[in-house]
Backbone as a chain_set.jsonl record, in Angstrom:
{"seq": "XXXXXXXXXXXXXXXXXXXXXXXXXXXXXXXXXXXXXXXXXXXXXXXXXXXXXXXXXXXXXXXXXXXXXXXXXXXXXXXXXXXXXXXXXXXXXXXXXXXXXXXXXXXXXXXXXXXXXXXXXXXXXXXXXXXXXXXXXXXXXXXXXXXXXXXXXX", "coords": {"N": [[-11.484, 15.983, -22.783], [-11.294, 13.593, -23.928], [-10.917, 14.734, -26.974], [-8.109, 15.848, -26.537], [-6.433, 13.428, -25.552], [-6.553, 12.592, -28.425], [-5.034, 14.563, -30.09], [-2.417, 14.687, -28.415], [-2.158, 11.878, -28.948], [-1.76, 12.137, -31.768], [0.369, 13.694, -32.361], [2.107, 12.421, -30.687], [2.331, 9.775, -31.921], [4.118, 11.051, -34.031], [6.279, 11.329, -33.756], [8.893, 9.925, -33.213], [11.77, 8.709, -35.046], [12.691, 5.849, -37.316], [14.982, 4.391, -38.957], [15.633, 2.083, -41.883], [17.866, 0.385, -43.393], [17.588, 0.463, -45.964], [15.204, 2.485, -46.359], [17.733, 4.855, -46.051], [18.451, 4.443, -48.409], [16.383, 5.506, -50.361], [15.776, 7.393, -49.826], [17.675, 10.089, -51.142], [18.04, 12.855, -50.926], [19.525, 13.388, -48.458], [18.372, 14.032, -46.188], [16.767, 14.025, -43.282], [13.92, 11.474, -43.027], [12.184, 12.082, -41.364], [10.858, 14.352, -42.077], [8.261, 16.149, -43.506], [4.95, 16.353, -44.682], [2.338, 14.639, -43.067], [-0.373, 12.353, -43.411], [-2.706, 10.617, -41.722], [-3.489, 7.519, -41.958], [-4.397, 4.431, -41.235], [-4.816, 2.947, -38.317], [-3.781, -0.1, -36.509], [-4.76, -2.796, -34.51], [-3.63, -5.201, -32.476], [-6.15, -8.11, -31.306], [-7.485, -10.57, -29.013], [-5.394, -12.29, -30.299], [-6.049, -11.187, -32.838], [-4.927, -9.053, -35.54], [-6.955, -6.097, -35.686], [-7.85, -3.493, -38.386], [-8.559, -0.392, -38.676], [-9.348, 1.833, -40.821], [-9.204, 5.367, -41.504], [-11.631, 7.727, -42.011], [-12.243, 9.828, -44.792], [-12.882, 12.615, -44.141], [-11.133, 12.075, -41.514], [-8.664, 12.064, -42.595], [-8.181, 14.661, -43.71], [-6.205, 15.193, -41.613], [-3.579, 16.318, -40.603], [0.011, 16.392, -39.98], [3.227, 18.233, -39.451], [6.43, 18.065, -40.07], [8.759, 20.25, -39.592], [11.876, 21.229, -40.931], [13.227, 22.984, -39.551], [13.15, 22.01, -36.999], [10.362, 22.246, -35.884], [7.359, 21.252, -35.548], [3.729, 21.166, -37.321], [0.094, 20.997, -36.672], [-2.949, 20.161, -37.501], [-5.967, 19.095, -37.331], [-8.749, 16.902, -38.002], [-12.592, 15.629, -37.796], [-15.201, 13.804, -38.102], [-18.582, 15.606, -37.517], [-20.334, 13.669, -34.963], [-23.445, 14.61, -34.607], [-23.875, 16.255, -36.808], [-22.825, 15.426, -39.352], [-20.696, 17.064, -40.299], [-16.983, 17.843, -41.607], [-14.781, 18.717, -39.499], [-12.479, 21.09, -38.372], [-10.537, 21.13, -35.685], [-8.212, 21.381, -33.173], [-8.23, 20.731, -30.765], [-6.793, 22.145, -28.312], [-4.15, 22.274, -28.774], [-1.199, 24.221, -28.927], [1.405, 24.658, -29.565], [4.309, 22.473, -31.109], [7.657, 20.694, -30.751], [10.256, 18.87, -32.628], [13.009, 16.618, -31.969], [16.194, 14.941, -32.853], [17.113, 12.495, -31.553], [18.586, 10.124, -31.866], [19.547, 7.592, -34.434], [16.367, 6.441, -35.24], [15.52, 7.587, -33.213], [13.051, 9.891, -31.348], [12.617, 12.64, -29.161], [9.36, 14.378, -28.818], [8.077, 17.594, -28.048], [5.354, 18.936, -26.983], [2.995, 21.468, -26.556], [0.35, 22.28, -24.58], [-3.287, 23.707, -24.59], [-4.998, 23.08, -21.487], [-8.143, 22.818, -21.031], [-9.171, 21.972, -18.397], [-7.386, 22.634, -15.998], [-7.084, 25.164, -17.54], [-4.99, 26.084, -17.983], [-1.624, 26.659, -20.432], [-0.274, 23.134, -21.136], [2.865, 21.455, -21.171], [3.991, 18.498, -22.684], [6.816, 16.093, -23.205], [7.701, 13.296, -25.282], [9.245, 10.534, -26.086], [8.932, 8.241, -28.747], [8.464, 5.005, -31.282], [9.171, 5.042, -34.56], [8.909, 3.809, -37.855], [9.642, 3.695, -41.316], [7.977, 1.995, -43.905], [8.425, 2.753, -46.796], [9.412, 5.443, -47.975], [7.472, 7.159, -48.359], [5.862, 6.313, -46.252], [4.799, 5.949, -42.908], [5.403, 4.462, -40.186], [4.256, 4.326, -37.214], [4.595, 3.066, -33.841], [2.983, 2.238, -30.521], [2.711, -0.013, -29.071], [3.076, -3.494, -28.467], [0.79, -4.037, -29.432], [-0.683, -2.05, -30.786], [-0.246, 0.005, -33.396], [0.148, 2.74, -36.073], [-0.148, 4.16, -39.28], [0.95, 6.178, -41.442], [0.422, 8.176, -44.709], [3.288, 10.223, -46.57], [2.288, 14.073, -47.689], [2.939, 15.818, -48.93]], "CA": [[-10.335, 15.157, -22.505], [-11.124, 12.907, -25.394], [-10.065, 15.504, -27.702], [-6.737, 15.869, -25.722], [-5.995, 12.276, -25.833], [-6.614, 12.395, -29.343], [-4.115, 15.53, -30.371], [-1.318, 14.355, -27.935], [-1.702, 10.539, -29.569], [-1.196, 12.1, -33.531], [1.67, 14.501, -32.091], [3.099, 11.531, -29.899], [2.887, 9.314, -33.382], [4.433, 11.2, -35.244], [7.651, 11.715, -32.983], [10.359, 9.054, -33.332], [12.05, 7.748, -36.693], [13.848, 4.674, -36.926], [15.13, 4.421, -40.398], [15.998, 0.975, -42.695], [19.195, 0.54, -44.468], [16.653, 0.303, -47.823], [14.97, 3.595, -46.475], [18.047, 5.838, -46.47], [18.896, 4.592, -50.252], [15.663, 5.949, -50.839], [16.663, 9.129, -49.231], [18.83, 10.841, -51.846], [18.394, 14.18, -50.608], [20.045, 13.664, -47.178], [17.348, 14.963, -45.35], [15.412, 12.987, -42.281], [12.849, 10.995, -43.679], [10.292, 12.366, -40.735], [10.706, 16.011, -42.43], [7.612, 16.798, -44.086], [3.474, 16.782, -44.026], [2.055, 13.544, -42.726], [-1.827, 12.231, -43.087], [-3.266, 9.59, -41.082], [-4.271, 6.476, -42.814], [-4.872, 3.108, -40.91], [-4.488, 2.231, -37.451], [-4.113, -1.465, -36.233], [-4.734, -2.74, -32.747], [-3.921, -6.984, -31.771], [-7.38, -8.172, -29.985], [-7.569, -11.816, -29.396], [-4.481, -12.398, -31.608], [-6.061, -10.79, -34.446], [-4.957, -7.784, -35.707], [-7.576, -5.582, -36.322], [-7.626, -2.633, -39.07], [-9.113, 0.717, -38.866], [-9.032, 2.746, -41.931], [-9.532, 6.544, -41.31], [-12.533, 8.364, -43.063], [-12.116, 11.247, -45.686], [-12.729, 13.45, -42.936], [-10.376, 12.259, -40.638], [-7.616, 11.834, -43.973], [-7.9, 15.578, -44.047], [-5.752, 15.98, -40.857], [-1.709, 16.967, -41.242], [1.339, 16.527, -39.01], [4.2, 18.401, -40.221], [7.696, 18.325, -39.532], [9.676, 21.386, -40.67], [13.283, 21.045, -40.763], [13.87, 23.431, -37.975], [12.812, 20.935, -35.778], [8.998, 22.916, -35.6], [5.971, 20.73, -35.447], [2.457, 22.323, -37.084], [-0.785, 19.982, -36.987], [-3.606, 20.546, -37.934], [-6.565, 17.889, -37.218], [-10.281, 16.709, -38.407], [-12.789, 15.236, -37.073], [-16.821, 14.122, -38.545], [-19.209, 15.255, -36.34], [-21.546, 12.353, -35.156], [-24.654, 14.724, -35.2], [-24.219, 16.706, -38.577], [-21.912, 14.9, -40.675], [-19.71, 17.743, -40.799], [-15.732, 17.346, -41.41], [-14.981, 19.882, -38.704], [-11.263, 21.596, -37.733], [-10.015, 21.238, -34.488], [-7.135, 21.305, -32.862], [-7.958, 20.13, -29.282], [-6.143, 23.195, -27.425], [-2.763, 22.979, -29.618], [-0.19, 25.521, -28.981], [2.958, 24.479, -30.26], [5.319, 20.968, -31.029], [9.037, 20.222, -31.767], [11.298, 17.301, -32.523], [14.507, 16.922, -31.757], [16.459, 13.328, -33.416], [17.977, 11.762, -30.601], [19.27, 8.743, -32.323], [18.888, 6.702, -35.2], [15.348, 5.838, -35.078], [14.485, 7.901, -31.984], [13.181, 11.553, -31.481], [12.113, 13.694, -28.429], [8.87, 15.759, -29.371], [7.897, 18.629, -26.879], [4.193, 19.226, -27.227], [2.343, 22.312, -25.441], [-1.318, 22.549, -25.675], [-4.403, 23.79, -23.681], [-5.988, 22.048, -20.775], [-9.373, 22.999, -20.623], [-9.844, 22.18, -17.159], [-6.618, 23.046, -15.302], [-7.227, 26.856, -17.585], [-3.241, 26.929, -18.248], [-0.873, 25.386, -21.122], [0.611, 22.358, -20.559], [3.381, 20.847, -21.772], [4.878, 16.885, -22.223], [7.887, 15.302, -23.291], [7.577, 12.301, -25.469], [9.891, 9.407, -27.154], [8.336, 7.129, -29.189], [9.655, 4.692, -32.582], [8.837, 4.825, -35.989], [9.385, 3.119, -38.908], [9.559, 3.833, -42.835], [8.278, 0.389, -44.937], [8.501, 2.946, -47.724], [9.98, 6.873, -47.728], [5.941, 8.016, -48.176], [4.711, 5.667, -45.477], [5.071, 6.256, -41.883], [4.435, 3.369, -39.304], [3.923, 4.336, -35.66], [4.629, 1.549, -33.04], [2.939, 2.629, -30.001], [3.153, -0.898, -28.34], [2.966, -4.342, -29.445], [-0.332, -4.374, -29.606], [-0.902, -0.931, -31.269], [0.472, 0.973, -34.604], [-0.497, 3.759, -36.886], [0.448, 4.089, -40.288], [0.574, 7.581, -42.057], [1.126, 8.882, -45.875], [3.61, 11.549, -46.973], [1.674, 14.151, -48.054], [4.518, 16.284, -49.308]], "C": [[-10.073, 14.197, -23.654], [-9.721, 13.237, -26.565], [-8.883, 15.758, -27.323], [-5.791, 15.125, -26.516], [-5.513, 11.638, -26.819], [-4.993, 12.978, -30.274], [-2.97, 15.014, -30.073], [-1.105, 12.626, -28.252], [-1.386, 10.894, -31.487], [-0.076, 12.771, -33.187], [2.915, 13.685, -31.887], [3.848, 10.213, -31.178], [4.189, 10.093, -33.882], [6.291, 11.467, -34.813], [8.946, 11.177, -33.288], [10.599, 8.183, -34.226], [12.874, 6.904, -36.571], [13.743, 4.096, -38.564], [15.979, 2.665, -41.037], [17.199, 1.514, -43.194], [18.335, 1.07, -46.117], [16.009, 1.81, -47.337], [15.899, 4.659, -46.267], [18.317, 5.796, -47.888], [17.907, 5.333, -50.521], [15.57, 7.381, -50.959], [17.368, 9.92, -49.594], [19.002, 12.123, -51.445], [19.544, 14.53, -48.915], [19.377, 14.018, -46.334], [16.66, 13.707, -44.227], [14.338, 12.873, -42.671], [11.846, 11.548, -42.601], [10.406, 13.345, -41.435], [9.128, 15.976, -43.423], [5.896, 16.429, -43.988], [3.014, 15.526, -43.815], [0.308, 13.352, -42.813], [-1.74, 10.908, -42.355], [-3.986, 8.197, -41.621], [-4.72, 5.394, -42.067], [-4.047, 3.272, -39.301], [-4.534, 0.525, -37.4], [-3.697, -1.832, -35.035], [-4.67, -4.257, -32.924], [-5.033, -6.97, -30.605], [-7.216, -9.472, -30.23], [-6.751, -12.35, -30.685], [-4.62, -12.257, -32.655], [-5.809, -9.921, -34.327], [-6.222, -6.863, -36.532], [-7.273, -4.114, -37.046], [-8.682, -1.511, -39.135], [-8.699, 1.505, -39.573], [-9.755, 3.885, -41.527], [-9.841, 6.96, -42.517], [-12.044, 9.385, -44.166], [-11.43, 12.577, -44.917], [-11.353, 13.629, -42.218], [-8.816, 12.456, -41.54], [-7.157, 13.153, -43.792], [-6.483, 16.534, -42.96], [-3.694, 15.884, -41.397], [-0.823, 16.809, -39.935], [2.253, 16.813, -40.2], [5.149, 18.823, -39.476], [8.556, 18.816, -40.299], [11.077, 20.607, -39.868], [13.94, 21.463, -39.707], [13.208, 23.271, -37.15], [11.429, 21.485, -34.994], [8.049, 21.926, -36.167], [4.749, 21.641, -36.021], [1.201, 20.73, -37.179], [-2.447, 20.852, -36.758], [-5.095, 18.797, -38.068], [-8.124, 18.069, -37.457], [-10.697, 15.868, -37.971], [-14.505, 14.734, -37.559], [-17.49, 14.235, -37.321], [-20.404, 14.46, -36.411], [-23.029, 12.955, -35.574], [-25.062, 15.39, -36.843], [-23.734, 16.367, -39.442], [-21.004, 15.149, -41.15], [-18.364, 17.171, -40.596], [-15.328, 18.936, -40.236], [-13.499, 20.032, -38.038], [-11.11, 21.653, -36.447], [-8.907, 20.815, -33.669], [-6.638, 20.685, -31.516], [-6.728, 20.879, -28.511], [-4.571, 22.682, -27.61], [-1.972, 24.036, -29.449], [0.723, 25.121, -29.902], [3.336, 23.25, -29.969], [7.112, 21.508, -31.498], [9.366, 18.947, -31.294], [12.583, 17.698, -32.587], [15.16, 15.229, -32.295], [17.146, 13.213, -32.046], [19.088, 11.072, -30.712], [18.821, 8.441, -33.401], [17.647, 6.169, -34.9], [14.601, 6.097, -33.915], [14.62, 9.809, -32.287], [12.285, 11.871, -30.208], [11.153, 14.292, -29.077], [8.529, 16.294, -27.657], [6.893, 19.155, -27.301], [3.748, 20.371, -26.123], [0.802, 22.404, -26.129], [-1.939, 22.95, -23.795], [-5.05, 22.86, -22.828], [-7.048, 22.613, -20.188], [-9.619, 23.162, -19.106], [-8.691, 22.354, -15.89], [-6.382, 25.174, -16.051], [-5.695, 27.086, -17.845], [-2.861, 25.832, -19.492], [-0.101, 24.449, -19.964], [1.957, 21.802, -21.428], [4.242, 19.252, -21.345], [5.908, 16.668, -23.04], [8.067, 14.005, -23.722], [8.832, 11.405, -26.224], [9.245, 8.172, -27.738], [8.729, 6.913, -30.7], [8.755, 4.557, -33.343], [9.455, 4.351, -36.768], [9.27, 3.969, -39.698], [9.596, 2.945, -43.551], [8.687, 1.262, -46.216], [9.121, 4.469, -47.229], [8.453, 7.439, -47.625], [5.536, 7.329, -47.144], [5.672, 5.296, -43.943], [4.402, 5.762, -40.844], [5.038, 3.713, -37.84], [3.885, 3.641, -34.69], [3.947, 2.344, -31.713], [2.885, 1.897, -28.846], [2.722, -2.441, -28.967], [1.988, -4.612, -29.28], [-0.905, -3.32, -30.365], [0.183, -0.297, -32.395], [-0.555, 1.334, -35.403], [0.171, 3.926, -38.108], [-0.268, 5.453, -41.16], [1.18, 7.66, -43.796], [1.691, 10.257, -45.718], [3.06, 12.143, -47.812], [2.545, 15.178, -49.389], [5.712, 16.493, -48.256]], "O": [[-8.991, 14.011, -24.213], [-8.634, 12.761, -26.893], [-8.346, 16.05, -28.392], [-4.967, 15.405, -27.387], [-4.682, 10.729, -26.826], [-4.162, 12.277, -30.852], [-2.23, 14.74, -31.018], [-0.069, 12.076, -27.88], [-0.915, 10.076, -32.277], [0.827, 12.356, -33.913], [4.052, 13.804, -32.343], [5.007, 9.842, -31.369], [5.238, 9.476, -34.066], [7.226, 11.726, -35.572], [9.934, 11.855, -33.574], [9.988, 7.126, -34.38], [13.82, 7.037, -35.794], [12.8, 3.576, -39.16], [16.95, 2.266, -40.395], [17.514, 2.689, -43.381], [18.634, 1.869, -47.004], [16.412, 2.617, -48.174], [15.291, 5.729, -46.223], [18.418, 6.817, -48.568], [18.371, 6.277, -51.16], [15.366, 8.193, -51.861], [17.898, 10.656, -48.762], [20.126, 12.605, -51.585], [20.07, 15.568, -48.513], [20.038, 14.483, -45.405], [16.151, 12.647, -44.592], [13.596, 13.849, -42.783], [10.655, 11.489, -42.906], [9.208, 13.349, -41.719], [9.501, 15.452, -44.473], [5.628, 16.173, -42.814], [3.437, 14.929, -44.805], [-0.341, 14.24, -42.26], [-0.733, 10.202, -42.425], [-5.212, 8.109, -41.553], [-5.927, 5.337, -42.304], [-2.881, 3.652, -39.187], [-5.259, -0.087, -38.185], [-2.664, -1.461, -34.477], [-5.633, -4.731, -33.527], [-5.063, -6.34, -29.548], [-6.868, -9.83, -31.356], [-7.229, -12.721, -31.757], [-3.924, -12.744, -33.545], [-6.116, -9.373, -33.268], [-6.399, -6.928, -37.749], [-6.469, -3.421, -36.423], [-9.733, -1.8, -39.707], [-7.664, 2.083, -39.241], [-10.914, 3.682, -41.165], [-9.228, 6.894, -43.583], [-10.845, 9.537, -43.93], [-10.367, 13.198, -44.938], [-10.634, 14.628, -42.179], [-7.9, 13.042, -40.964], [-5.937, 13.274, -43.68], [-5.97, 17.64, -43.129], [-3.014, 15.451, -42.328], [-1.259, 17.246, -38.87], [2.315, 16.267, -41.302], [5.074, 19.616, -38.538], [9.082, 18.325, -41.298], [11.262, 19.888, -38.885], [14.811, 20.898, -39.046], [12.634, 24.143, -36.498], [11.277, 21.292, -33.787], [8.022, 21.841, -37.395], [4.565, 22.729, -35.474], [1.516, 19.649, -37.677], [-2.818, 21.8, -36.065], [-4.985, 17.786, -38.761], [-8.713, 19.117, -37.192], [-9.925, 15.002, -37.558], [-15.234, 15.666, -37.218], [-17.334, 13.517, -36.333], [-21.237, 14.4, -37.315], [-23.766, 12.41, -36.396], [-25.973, 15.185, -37.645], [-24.035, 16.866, -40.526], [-20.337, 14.501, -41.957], [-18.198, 16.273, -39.771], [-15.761, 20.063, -40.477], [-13.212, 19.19, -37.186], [-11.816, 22.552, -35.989], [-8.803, 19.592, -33.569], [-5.528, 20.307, -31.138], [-5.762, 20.215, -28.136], [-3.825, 22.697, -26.631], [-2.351, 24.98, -30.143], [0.596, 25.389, -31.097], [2.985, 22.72, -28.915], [7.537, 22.365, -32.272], [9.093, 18.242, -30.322], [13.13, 18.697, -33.053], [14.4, 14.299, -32.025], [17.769, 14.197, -31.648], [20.156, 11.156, -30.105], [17.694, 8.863, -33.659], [17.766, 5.214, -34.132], [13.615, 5.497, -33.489], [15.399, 10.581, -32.847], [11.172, 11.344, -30.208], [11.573, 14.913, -30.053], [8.651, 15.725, -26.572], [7.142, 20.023, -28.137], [4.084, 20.238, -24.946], [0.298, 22.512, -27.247], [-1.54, 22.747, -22.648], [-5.635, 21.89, -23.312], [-7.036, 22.919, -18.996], [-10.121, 24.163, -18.595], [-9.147, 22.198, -14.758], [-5.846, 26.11, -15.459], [-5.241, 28.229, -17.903], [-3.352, 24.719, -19.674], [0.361, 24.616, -18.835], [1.749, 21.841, -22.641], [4.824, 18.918, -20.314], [5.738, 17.447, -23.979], [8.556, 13.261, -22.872], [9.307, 12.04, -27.165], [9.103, 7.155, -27.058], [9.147, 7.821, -31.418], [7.659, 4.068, -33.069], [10.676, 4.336, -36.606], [8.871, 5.07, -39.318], [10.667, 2.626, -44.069], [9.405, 0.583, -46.95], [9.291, 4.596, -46.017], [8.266, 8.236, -46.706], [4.423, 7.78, -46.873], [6.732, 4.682, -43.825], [3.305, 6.149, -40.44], [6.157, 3.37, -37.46], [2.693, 3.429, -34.469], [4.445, 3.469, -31.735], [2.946, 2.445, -27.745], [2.018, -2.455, -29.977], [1.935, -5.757, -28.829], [-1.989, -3.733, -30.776], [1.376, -0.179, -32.117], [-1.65, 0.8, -35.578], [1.385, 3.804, -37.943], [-1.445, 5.691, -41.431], [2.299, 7.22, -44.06], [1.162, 11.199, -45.128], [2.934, 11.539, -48.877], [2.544, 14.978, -50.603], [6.827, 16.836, -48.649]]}, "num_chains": 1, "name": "protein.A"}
């Protein structure tokens, strides 16, 4: 379930763009700044009105969200394991994503993945907002106490 939780919170990231005046100048091609391969860099969670910062390992660096143009999702996720050290592929019962733009600064994804212990796919239905402080850098709001912040990888 962990692993689930995990998959359907980098999928659910990576869902809804909400674009700056200063990030479409940046934008010369015309294209939606979510379009293309995403890594995982820093979370930050408010505890006791500090914000704390979690920087993601090597390992975990190695994982990918990508958003093709025709509105197809692929991801691809890592993981160290605690007893051998290894960086280790897994997908946490992944089938298939898309996005759809909604709005300025919002997007529908449609995630299907494996549930281990119901034995069938499932699929959910998410909206959630993103930023762009920069065209490579991709900040995740997931509530005001929570955001994720990703590099474009290409």
């Amino acid at each position: 379930m962990k692993k689930l939780n995990l998959l359907m919170c980098a999928v659910i990231a990576l869902l809804i763009v909400s674009c700056s005046k200063d990030d479409n100048e940046d934008n010369l091609t015309g294209e939606d700044l979510i379009i293309g391969q995403w890594k995982p860099v820093k979370d930050f969670e408010l505890y006791n009105g500090v914000w704390d910062e979690y920087i993601y390992n090597d390992c975990d660096q190695k994982s990918r969200t990508t958003f093709e143009g025709n509105g197809k999702i692929k991801v691809t996720n890592f993981y160290s394991d605690e007893d051998s050290g290894n960086c280790i592929e897994d997908n946490y019962g992944f089938v298939s994503a898309s996005w759809v733009k909604i709005s300025e600064g919002s997007y529908k994804i449609t995630s299907t993945y494996f549930d281990d212990y119901l034995g069938k796919n499932e699929t959910t239905i998410e909206t959630i907002n993103v930023s762009f402080p920069t065209s490579n850098t991709l900040k995740i709001t997931y509530s005001d106490t929570y955001y994720a912040e990703h590099s474009r990888v290409k």
